[in-house]
Tab-separated table of C-alpha atoms in Angstrom:
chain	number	residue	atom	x	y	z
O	1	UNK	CA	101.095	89.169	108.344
O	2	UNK	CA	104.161	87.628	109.673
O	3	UNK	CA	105.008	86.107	112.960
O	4	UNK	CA	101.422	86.874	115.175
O	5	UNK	CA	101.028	85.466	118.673
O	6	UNK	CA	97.522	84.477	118.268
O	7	UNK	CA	95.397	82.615	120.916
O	8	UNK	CA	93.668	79.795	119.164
O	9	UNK	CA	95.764	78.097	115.926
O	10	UNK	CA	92.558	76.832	114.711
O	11	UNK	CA	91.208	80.240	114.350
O	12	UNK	CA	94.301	82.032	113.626
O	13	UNK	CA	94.550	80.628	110.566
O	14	UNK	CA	92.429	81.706	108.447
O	15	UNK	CA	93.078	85.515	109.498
O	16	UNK	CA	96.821	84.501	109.344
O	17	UNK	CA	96.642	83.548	105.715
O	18	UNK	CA	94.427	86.626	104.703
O	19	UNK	CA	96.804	88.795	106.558
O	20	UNK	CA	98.821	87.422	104.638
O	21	UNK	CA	97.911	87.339	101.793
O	22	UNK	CA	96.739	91.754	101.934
O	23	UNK	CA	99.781	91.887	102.997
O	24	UNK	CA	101.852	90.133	99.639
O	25	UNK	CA	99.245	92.510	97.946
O	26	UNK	CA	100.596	95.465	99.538
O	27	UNK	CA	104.005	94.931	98.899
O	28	UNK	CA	103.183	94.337	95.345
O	29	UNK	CA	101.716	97.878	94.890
O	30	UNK	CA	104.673	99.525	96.699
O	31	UNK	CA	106.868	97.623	94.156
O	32	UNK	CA	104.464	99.100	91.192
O	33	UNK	CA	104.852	102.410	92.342
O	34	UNK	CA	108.490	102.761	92.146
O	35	UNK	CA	108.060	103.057	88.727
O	36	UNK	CA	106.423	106.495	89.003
O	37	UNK	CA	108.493	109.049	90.586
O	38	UNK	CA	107.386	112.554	88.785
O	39	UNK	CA	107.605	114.590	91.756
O	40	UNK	CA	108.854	113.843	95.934
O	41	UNK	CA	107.531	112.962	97.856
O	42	UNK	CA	106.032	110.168	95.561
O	43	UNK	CA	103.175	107.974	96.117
O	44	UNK	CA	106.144	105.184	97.049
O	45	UNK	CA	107.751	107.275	99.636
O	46	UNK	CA	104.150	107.641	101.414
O	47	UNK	CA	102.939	104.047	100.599
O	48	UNK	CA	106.078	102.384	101.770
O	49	UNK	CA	106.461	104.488	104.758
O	50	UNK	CA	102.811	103.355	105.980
O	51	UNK	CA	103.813	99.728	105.160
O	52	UNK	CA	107.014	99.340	106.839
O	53	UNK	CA	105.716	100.777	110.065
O	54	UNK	CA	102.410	98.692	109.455
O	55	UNK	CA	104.744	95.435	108.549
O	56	UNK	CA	107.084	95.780	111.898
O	57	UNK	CA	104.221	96.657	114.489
O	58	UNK	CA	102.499	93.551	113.328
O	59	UNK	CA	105.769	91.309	113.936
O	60	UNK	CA	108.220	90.961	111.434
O	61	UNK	CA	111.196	90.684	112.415
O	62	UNK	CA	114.665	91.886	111.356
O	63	UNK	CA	117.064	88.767	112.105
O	64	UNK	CA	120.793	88.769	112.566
O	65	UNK	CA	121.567	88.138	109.381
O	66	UNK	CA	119.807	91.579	108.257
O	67	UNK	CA	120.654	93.724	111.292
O	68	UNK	CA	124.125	94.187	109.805
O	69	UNK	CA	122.947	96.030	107.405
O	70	UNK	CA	120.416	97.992	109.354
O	71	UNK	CA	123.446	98.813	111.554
O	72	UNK	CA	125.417	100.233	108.309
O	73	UNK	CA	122.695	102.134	106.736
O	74	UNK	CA	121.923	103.849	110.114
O	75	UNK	CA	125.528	104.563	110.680
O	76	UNK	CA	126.010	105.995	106.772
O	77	UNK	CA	122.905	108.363	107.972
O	78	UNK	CA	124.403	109.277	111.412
O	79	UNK	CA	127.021	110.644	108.822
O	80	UNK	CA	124.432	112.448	107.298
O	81	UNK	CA	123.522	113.935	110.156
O	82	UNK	CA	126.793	115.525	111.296
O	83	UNK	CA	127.368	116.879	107.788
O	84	UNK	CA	124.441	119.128	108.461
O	85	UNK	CA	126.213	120.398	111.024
O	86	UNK	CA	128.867	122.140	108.614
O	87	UNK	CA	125.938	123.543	106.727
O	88	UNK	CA	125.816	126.836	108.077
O	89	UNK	CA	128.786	128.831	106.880
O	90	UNK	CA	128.500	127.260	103.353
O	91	UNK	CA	124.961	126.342	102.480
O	92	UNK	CA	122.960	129.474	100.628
O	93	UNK	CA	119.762	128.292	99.589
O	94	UNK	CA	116.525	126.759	102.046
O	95	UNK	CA	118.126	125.143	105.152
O	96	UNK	CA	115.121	122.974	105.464
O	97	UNK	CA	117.029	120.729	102.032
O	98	UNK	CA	119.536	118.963	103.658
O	99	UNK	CA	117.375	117.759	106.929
O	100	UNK	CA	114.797	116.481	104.154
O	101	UNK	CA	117.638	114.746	102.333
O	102	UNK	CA	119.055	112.699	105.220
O	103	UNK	CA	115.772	112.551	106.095
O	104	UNK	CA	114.657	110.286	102.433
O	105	UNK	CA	117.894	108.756	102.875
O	106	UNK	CA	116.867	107.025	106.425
O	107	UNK	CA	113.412	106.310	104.876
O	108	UNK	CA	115.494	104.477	101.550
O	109	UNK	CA	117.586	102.711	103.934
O	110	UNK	CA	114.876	101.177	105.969
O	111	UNK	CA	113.452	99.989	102.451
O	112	UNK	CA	116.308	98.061	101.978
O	113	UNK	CA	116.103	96.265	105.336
O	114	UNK	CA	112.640	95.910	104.642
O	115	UNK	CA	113.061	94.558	101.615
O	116	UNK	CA	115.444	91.875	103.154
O	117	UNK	CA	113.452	90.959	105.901
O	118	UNK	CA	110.363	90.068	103.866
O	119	UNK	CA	112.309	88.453	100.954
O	120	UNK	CA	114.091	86.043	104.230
O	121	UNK	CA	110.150	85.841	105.640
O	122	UNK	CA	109.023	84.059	102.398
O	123	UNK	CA	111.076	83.600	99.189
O	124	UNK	CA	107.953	83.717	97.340
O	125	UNK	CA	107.426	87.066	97.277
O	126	UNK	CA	110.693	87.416	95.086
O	127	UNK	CA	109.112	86.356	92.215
O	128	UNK	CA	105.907	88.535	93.089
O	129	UNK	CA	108.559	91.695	93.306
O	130	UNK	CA	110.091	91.082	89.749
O	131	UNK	CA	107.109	90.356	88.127
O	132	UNK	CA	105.437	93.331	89.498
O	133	UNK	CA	108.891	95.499	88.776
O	134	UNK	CA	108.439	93.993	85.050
O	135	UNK	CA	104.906	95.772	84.989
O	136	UNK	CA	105.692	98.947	86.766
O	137	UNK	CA	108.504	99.255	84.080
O	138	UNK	CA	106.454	98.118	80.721
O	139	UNK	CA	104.302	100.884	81.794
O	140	UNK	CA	106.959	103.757	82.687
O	141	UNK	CA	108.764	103.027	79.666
O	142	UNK	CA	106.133	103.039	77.279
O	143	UNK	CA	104.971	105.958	79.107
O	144	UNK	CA	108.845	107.394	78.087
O	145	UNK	CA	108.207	106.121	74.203
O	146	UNK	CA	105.024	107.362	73.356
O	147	UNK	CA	106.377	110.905	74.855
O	148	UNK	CA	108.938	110.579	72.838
O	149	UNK	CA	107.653	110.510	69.143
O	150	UNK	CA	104.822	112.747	70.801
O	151	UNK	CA	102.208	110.260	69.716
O	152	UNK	CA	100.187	111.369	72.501
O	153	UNK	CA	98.825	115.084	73.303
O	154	UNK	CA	100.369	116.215	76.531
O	155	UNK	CA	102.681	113.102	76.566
O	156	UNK	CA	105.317	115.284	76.307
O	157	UNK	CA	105.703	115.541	80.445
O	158	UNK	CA	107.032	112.125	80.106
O	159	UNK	CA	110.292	113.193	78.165
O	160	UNK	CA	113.143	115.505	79.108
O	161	UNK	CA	115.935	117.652	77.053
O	162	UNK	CA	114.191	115.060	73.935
O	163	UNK	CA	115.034	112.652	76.013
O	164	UNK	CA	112.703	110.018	77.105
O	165	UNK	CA	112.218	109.440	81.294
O	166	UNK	CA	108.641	108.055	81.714
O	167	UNK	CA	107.009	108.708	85.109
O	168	UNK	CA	110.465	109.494	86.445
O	169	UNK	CA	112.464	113.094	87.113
O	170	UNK	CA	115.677	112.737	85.232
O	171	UNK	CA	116.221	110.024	82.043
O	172	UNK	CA	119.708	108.777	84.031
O	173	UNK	CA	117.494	107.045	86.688
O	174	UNK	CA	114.532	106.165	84.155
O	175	UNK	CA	117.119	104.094	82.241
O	176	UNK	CA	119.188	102.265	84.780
O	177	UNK	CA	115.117	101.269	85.852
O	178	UNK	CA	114.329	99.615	83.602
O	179	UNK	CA	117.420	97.281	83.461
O	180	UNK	CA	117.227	94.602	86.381
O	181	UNK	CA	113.194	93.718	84.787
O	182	UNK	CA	114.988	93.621	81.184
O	183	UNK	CA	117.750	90.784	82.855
O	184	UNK	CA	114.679	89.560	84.465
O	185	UNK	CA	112.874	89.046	81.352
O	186	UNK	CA	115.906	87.961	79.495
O	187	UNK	CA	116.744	84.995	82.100
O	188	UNK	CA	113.063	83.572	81.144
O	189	UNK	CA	113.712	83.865	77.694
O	190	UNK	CA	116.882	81.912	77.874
O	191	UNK	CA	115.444	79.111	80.541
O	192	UNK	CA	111.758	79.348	80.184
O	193	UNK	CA	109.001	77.974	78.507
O	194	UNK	CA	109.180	78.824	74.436
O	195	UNK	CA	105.588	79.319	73.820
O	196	UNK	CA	105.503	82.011	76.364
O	197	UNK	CA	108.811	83.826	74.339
O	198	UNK	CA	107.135	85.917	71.807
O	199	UNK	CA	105.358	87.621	74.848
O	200	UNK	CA	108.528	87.842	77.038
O	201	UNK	CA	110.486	89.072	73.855
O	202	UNK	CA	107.933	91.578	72.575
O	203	UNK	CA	108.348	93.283	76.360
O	204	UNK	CA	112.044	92.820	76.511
O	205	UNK	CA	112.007	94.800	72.941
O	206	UNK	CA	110.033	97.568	74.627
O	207	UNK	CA	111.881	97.893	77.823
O	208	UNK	CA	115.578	98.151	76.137
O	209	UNK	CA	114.023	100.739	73.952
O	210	UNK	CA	113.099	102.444	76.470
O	211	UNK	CA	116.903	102.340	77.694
O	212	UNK	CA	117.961	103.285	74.597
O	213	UNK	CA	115.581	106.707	74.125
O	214	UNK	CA	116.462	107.376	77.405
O	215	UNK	CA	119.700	108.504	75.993
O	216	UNK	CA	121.327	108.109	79.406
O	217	UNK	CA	125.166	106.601	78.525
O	218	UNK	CA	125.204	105.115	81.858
O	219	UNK	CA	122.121	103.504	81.146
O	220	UNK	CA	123.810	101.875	78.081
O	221	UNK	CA	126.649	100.666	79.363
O	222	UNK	CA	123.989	99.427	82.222
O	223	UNK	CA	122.352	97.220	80.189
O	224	UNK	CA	124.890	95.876	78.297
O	225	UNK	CA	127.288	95.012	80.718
O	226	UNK	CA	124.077	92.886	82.803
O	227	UNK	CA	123.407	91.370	79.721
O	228	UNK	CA	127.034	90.007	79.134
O	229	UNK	CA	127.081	89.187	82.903
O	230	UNK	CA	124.042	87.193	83.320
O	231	UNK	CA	124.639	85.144	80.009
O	232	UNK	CA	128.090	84.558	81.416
O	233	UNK	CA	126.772	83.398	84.595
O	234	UNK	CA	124.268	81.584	82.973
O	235	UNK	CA	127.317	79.368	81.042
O	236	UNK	CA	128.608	79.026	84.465
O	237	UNK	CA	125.611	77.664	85.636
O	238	UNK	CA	124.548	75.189	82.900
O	239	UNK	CA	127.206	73.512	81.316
O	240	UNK	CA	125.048	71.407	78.943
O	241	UNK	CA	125.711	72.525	75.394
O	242	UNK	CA	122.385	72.267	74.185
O	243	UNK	CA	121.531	75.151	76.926
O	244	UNK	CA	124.683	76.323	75.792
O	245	UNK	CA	123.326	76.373	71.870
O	246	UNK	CA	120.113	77.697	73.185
O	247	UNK	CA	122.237	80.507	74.153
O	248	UNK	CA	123.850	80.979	71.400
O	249	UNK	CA	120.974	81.063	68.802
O	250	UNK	CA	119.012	83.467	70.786
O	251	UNK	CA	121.968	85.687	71.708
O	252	UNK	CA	122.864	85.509	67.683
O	253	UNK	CA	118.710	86.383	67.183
O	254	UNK	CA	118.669	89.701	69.896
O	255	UNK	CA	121.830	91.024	68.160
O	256	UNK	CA	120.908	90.891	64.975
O	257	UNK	CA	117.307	91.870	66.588
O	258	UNK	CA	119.053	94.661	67.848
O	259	UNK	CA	121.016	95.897	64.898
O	260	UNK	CA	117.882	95.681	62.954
O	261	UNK	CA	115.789	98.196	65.090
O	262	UNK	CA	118.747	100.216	65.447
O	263	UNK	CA	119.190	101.132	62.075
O	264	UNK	CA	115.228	101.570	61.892
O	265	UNK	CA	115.355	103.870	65.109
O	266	UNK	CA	118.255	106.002	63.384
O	267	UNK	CA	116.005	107.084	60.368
O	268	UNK	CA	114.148	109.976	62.417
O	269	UNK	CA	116.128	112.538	62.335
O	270	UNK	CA	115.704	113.710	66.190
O	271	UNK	CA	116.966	110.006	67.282
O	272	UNK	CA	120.085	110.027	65.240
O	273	UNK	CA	121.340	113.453	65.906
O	274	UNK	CA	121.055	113.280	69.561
O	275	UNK	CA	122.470	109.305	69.617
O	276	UNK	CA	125.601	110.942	67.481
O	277	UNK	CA	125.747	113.445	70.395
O	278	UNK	CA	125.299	111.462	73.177
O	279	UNK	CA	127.776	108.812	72.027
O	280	UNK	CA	130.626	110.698	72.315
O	281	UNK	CA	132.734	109.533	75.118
O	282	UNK	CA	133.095	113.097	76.935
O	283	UNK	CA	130.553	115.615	76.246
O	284	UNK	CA	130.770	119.167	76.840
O	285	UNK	CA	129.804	119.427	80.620
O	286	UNK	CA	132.757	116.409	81.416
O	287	UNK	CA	135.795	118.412	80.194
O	288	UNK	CA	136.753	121.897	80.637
O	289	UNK	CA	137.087	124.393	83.465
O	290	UNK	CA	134.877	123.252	86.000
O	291	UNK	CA	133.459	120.707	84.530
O	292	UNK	CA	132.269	117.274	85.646
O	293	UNK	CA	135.867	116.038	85.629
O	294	UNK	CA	137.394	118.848	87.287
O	295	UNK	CA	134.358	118.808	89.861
O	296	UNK	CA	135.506	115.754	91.261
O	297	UNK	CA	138.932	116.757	92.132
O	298	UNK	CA	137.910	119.838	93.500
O	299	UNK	CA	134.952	117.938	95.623
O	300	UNK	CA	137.745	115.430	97.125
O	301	UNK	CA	140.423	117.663	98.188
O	302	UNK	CA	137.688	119.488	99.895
O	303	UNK	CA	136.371	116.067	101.533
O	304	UNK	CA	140.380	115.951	102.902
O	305	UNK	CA	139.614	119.483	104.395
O	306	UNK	CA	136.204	118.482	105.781
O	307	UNK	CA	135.870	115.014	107.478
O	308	UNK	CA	132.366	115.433	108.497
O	309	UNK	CA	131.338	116.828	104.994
O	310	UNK	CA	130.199	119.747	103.727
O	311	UNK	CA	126.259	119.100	103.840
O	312	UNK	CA	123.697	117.676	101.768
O	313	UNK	CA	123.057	119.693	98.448
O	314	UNK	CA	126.321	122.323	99.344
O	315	UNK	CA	128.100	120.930	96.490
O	316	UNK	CA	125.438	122.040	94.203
O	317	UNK	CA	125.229	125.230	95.282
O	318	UNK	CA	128.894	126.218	95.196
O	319	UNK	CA	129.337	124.403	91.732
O	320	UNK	CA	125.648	124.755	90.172
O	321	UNK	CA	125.904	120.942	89.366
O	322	UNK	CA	125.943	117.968	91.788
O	323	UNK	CA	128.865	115.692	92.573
O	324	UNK	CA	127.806	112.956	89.770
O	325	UNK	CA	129.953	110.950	91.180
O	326	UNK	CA	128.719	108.273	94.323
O	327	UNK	CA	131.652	108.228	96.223
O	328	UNK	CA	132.682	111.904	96.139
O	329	UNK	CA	128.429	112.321	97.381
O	330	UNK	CA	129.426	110.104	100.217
O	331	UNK	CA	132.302	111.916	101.133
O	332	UNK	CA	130.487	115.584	100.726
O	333	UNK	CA	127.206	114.806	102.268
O	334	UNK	CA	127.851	112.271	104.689
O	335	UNK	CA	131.333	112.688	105.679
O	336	UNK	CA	134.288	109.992	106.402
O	337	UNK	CA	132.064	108.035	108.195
O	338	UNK	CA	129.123	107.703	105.790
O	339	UNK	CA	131.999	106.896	102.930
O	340	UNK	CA	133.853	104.325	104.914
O	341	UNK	CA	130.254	102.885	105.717
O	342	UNK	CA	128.931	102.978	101.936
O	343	UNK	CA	132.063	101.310	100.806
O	344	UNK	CA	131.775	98.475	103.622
O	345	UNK	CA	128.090	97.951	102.745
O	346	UNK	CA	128.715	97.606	99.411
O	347	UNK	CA	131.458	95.083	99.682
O	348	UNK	CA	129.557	93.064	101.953
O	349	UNK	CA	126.937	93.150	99.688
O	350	UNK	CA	128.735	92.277	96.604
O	351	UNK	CA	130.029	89.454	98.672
O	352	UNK	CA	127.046	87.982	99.820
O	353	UNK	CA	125.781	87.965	96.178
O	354	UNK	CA	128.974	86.239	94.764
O	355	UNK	CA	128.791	83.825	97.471
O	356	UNK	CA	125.435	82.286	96.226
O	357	UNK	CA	126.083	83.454	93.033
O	358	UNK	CA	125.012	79.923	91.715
O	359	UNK	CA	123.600	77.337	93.922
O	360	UNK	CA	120.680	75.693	93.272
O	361	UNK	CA	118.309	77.456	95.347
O	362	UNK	CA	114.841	78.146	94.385
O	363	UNK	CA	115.821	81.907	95.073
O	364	UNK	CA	119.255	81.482	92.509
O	365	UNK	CA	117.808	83.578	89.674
O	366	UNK	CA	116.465	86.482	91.766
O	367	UNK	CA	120.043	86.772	93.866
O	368	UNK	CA	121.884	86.384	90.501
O	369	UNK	CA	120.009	89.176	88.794
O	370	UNK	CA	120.438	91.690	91.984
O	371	UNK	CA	123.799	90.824	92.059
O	372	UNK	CA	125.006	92.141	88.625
O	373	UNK	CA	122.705	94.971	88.618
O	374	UNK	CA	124.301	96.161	91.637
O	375	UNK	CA	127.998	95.116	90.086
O	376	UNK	CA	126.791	97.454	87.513
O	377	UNK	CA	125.248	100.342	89.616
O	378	UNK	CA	128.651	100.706	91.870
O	379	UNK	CA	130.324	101.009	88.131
O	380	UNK	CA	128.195	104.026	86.813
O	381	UNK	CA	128.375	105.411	90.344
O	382	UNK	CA	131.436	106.836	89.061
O	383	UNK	CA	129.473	109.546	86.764
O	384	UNK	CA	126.534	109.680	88.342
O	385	UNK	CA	124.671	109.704	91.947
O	386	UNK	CA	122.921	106.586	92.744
O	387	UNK	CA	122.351	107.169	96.401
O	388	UNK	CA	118.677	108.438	96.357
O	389	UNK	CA	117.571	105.437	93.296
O	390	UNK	CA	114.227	103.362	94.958
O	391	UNK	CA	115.648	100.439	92.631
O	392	UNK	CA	119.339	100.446	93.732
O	393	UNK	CA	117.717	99.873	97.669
O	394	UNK	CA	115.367	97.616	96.381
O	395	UNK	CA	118.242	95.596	94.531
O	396	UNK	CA	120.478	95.666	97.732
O	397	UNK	CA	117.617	94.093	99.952
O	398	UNK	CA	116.805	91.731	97.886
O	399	UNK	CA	120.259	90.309	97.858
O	400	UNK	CA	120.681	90.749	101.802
O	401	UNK	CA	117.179	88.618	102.305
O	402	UNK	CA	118.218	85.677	99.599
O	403	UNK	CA	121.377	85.739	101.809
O	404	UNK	CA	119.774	85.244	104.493
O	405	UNK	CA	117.453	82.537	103.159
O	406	UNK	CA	120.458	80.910	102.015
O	407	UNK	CA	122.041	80.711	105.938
O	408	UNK	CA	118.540	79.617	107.256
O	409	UNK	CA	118.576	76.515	104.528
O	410	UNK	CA	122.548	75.714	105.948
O	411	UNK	CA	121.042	75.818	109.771
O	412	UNK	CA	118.232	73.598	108.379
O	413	UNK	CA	120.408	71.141	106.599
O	414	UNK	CA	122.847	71.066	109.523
O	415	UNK	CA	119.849	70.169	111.957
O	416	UNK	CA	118.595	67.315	109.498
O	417	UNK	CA	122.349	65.837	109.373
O	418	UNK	CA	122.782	66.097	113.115
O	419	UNK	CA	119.487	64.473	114.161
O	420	UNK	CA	119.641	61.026	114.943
């Protein structure tokens, strides 16, 4: 698939290139599958889990510039694993949970390395991943729609509180989904070929209304802080002005786009009622006694009390709600050490996307759009959990491998210049 020691090149090669090319296929269903996450273990958990072992025996490797964060992801779940050690004198409900939560967290964080190590293999396959993602997500979202306006009999599984969440559990990870595909999408409307735009748009349409029915805030301010981010990168990037009036016509065209189905969308009664609700600021759960707010004081002057944590899921049973909050989670179910770790990781990774932020690399557009997904993940993190999301480990590897890539082309260059 990868690197195989074979005997004979002239017969290796043929094998080598079908190997590789099953194995390209593979990784392109795994990718499709993370779309559709009704119930855990999913089909991704089981197909990934078969691949990654599959992928290593048969010789990929994990270089030096991904075993930092292999080394940080198994330290974060080392965390993990001391925190179920203060289980026992708090924890009320099956004391199987938390073992099988660290246990999907070590599987998650091997996806990310994986993810790295094939994106630094070939960059190819980032292009294969996105496209696929772009699929998985026209699908799960119009899975979410049709629920929705109940336009199909039994469709109704795909919706939640009238909210929509396609083949996902909760509508606050079906949203933030569906955004890195939409910036995906949106980059090849701004820099691609024209005649393919009415396709690209008509997708783009569905997948941000699938954000919006998701009626997940975070999800909102998701999109629409990526979508600022990557058309200001995008300025950065090409300074020409007719790119630059390119811009500005079709940015003009999606608003008023935008507006236009938004004032459509608001006509059905269940839409606008809940979008009135849902846009207020602070809703009922945030505020008050014990609310989400309130919660998150409590949960860190109980992290002060604890260093090694309290255990995975404790916080929900003491509180009936979950931390919502991705740094207080660290702290709670994977102690000092897993929060000092997910902090560190995240830096590094938010540098190692700002650092090739914009060269001209065939692997610029990929990096750029993992980078400000991310930049906007580790900003909703702070009302919501976001360290059990497939995509957000996806996202990460994706910018560790084009990292990677981009210190392999600097050896590369270096060599060329030193040779005589």
């Amino acid at each position: 698939m990868t690197t195989l020691d074979l005997p004979s090149p002239r017969v290796a090669q043929p094998q080598l290139a079908a190997m590789r090319l099953i194995g390209t296929a593979s990784v392109a269903i795994g990718v499709f599958l993370s779309g559709f996450v009704i119930a855990e273990p999913a089909p991704y958990e089981l197909w990934l889990a078969f691949l990654i072992g599959t992928w290593f025996i048969l010789g990929l490797k994990i270089s030096r510039n991904v075993a930092p964060l292999l080394a940080l992801f198994l330290t974060f779940n080392v965390g993990g694993m001391l925190s179920i050690t203060q289980m026992h004198d708090l924890a009320a409900g099956n004391h199987l949970d938390g073992p099988i939560y660290i246990a999907v967290s070590t599987f998650l964080a091997l996806s990310s390395v994986f993810y790295a190590a094939i994106t630094e293999d070939n960059e190819r396959r980032l292009r294969l991943i996105f496209n696929t993602w772009v699929v998985a997500a026209l699908i799960t979202a119009s899975l979410g729609i049709l629920g929705y306006f109940h336009a199909v009999p039994g469709f109704d599984i795909f919706t939640r509180y009238d909210r929509a969440m396609g083949a996902f559990q909760d509508p606050n990870v079906f949203g933030p989904y569906l955004v890195a595909p939409s910036l995906y999408l949106m980059h090849g409307l701004l820099i691609g070929d024209l005649k393919k735009a009415p396709i690209k748009g008509i997708c783009l349409f569905v997948l941000a209304f699938g954000i919006f029915l998701s009626f997940s805030r975070a999800a909102w301010a998701l999109f629409a802080f990526a979508s600022v981010m990557l058309i200001f990168c995008m300025l950065l990037k090409h300074r020409s002005n007719t790119f630059r009036l390119r811009i500005l016509v079709m940015s003009l065209a999606a608003i008023i786009l935008m507006v236009v189905l938004l004032v459509v969308a608001l006509q059905f009664p269940q839409v606008s009622d809940l979008f009135s609700t849902r846009l207020q600021l602070v809703q009922s759960y945030d505020g008050g006694h014990l609310g989400r707010f309130e919660r998150h004081g409590i949960g860190f002057m109980m992290s002060m009390e604890r260093p090694l944590g309290i255990g995975p899921l404790v916080f929900g049973q003491i509180f009936r709600e979950d931390e919502h909050n991705t740094w207080l989670k660290t702290l709670t179910t994977y102690g000092w050490i897993g929060f000092v770790t997910w902090i560190s990781m995240i830096c590094w990774t938010i540098y190692i996307g700002f650092r090739n932020l914009l060269r001209e690399r065939p692997w610029q557009p990929y990096v750029m759009i993992a980078w400000i997904v991310i930049l906007g993940h580790v900003g909703i993190g702070n009302v919501i959990d976001t360290d059990h999301w497939r995509h957000f480990y996806m996202l990460i590897g994706i910018v560790w491998g084009c990292g990677a890539l981009e210190q392999k082309y600097q050896r590369d260059l270096n060599r060329r210049e030193a040779a005589p």
